[in-house]
């Protein structure tokens, strides 16, 4: 009788853990909604480095540990060399969404939806 109750308790605990993991994974899936300027927060900084990486063109700002990137999927006609020449050492403004994911709990990587220098827009998705 004791073994049967113990098996039910173990099965219930495993089911609870599996449900929790599933909920965390689903909440980490990016939204299918299209980003809008109203949903995004501006980030201003001086460009330290621009390079290619797995998510796309990555932008590193001085005094900012986060990695900002322009997705390969949305990058239409932007060249890495051109961006390096235009942006390195200059103050820029990036627009990123304020979302959270259990896959990146400290939000160390942020997708760029708009990139501009003063009033000149270099890249935008909206």
Tab-separated table of C-alpha atoms in Angstrom:
chain	number	residue	atom	x	y	z
A	1	UNK	CA	0.000	0.000	0.000
A	2	UNK	CA	2.859	2.343	0.857
A	3	UNK	CA	4.645	1.713	-2.479
A	4	UNK	CA	1.488	2.535	-4.446
A	5	UNK	CA	1.056	5.876	-2.651
A	6	UNK	CA	4.744	6.648	-3.189
A	7	UNK	CA	4.399	5.993	-6.971
A	8	UNK	CA	1.410	8.343	-7.181
A	9	UNK	CA	3.344	11.070	-5.360
A	10	UNK	CA	6.347	10.681	-7.671
A	11	UNK	CA	4.134	10.732	-10.765
A	12	UNK	CA	2.355	13.865	-9.528
A	13	UNK	CA	5.675	15.601	-8.825
A	14	UNK	CA	7.011	14.712	-12.275
A	15	UNK	CA	3.818	15.958	-13.914
A	16	UNK	CA	4.073	19.227	-11.977
A	17	UNK	CA	7.723	19.742	-12.992
A	18	UNK	CA	6.965	18.909	-16.653
A	19	UNK	CA	4.072	21.393	-16.662
A	20	UNK	CA	6.259	24.101	-15.143
A	21	UNK	CA	8.992	23.527	-17.739
A	22	UNK	CA	6.435	23.627	-20.565
A	23	UNK	CA	4.973	26.913	-19.313
A	24	UNK	CA	8.451	28.476	-19.072
A	25	UNK	CA	9.367	27.359	-22.578
A	26	UNK	CA	6.132	28.642	-24.080
A	27	UNK	CA	6.512	32.005	-22.353
A	28	UNK	CA	10.001	32.269	-23.847
A	29	UNK	CA	8.751	32.051	-27.429
A	30	UNK	CA	8.863	35.511	-28.993
A	31	UNK	CA	5.565	37.140	-29.689
A	32	UNK	CA	4.094	36.855	-33.163
A	33	UNK	CA	2.957	40.472	-32.902
A	34	UNK	CA	4.786	42.922	-35.075
A	35	UNK	CA	6.912	45.395	-33.144
A	36	UNK	CA	5.680	48.976	-33.150
A	37	UNK	CA	7.432	52.141	-32.059
A	38	UNK	CA	4.953	52.416	-29.167
A	39	UNK	CA	6.012	48.971	-27.827
A	40	UNK	CA	9.730	49.746	-28.038
A	41	UNK	CA	12.032	51.587	-25.679
A	42	UNK	CA	14.890	53.704	-26.993
A	43	UNK	CA	18.462	52.918	-25.965
A	44	UNK	CA	21.128	55.538	-26.631
A	45	UNK	CA	24.844	54.868	-26.664
A	46	UNK	CA	28.146	55.155	-28.490
A	47	UNK	CA	29.010	52.304	-30.840
A	48	UNK	CA	32.088	50.403	-29.738
A	49	UNK	CA	32.006	47.489	-32.190
A	50	UNK	CA	29.876	46.025	-34.970
A	51	UNK	CA	30.307	42.432	-36.145
A	52	UNK	CA	28.503	39.470	-37.678
A	53	UNK	CA	27.230	36.738	-35.400
A	54	UNK	CA	24.705	33.918	-35.203
A	55	UNK	CA	21.632	36.120	-34.707
A	56	UNK	CA	22.683	38.718	-37.327
A	57	UNK	CA	24.598	41.994	-37.214
A	58	UNK	CA	25.631	42.545	-33.600
A	59	UNK	CA	26.156	46.007	-32.130
A	60	UNK	CA	28.144	46.574	-28.930
A	61	UNK	CA	27.763	49.907	-27.159
A	62	UNK	CA	30.320	51.456	-24.810
A	63	UNK	CA	29.403	51.181	-21.128
A	64	UNK	CA	26.601	48.685	-21.961
A	65	UNK	CA	27.093	44.929	-21.412
A	66	UNK	CA	24.069	43.974	-23.555
A	67	UNK	CA	24.376	42.755	-27.123
A	68	UNK	CA	22.032	44.381	-29.614
A	69	UNK	CA	21.445	42.709	-32.973
A	70	UNK	CA	19.667	43.233	-36.262
A	71	UNK	CA	18.102	39.913	-37.195
A	72	UNK	CA	19.191	38.226	-40.424
A	73	UNK	CA	15.522	37.698	-41.253
A	74	UNK	CA	14.748	41.409	-41.305
A	75	UNK	CA	18.120	42.704	-42.519
A	76	UNK	CA	17.412	43.861	-46.043
A	77	UNK	CA	20.296	45.481	-47.830
A	78	UNK	CA	22.337	46.540	-44.799
A	79	UNK	CA	26.031	45.844	-45.192
A	80	UNK	CA	28.303	45.216	-42.221
A	81	UNK	CA	31.097	47.335	-43.708
A	82	UNK	CA	28.750	50.249	-44.353
A	83	UNK	CA	27.424	50.127	-40.795
A	84	UNK	CA	30.956	49.981	-39.388
A	85	UNK	CA	31.943	53.069	-41.381
A	86	UNK	CA	28.768	54.994	-40.500
A	87	UNK	CA	28.396	54.084	-36.836
A	88	UNK	CA	31.673	53.181	-35.116
A	89	UNK	CA	32.426	55.762	-32.432
A	90	UNK	CA	29.158	57.651	-32.979
A	91	UNK	CA	26.158	58.096	-30.726
A	92	UNK	CA	23.135	56.122	-31.943
A	93	UNK	CA	19.623	55.366	-30.806
A	94	UNK	CA	18.268	51.807	-30.891
A	95	UNK	CA	14.678	50.732	-30.326
A	96	UNK	CA	14.156	47.344	-28.659
A	97	UNK	CA	11.141	45.686	-27.060
A	98	UNK	CA	10.919	45.256	-23.310
A	99	UNK	CA	10.156	41.546	-23.230
A	100	UNK	CA	11.413	38.810	-20.932
A	101	UNK	CA	12.294	35.224	-21.755
A	102	UNK	CA	13.298	32.355	-19.483
A	103	UNK	CA	15.813	31.439	-22.194
A	104	UNK	CA	17.533	34.832	-21.600
A	105	UNK	CA	16.415	35.793	-18.077
A	106	UNK	CA	18.792	38.767	-17.764
A	107	UNK	CA	17.958	40.124	-21.253
A	108	UNK	CA	21.579	40.122	-22.386
A	109	UNK	CA	20.613	40.045	-26.086
A	110	UNK	CA	18.072	42.466	-27.521
A	111	UNK	CA	16.766	42.593	-31.083
A	112	UNK	CA	16.936	46.006	-32.744
A	113	UNK	CA	13.751	47.122	-34.486
A	114	UNK	CA	14.951	50.605	-35.372
A	115	UNK	CA	18.418	52.158	-35.633
A	116	UNK	CA	19.060	55.844	-36.106
A	117	UNK	CA	21.698	58.550	-35.807
A	118	UNK	CA	20.095	61.815	-34.644
A	119	UNK	CA	17.144	62.123	-37.073
A	120	UNK	CA	18.521	59.842	-39.808
A	121	UNK	CA	16.966	56.369	-39.782
A	122	UNK	CA	19.459	53.681	-40.845
A	123	UNK	CA	17.227	50.644	-40.305
A	124	UNK	CA	13.608	50.150	-39.273
A	125	UNK	CA	11.016	47.390	-39.121
A	126	UNK	CA	8.130	49.790	-38.537
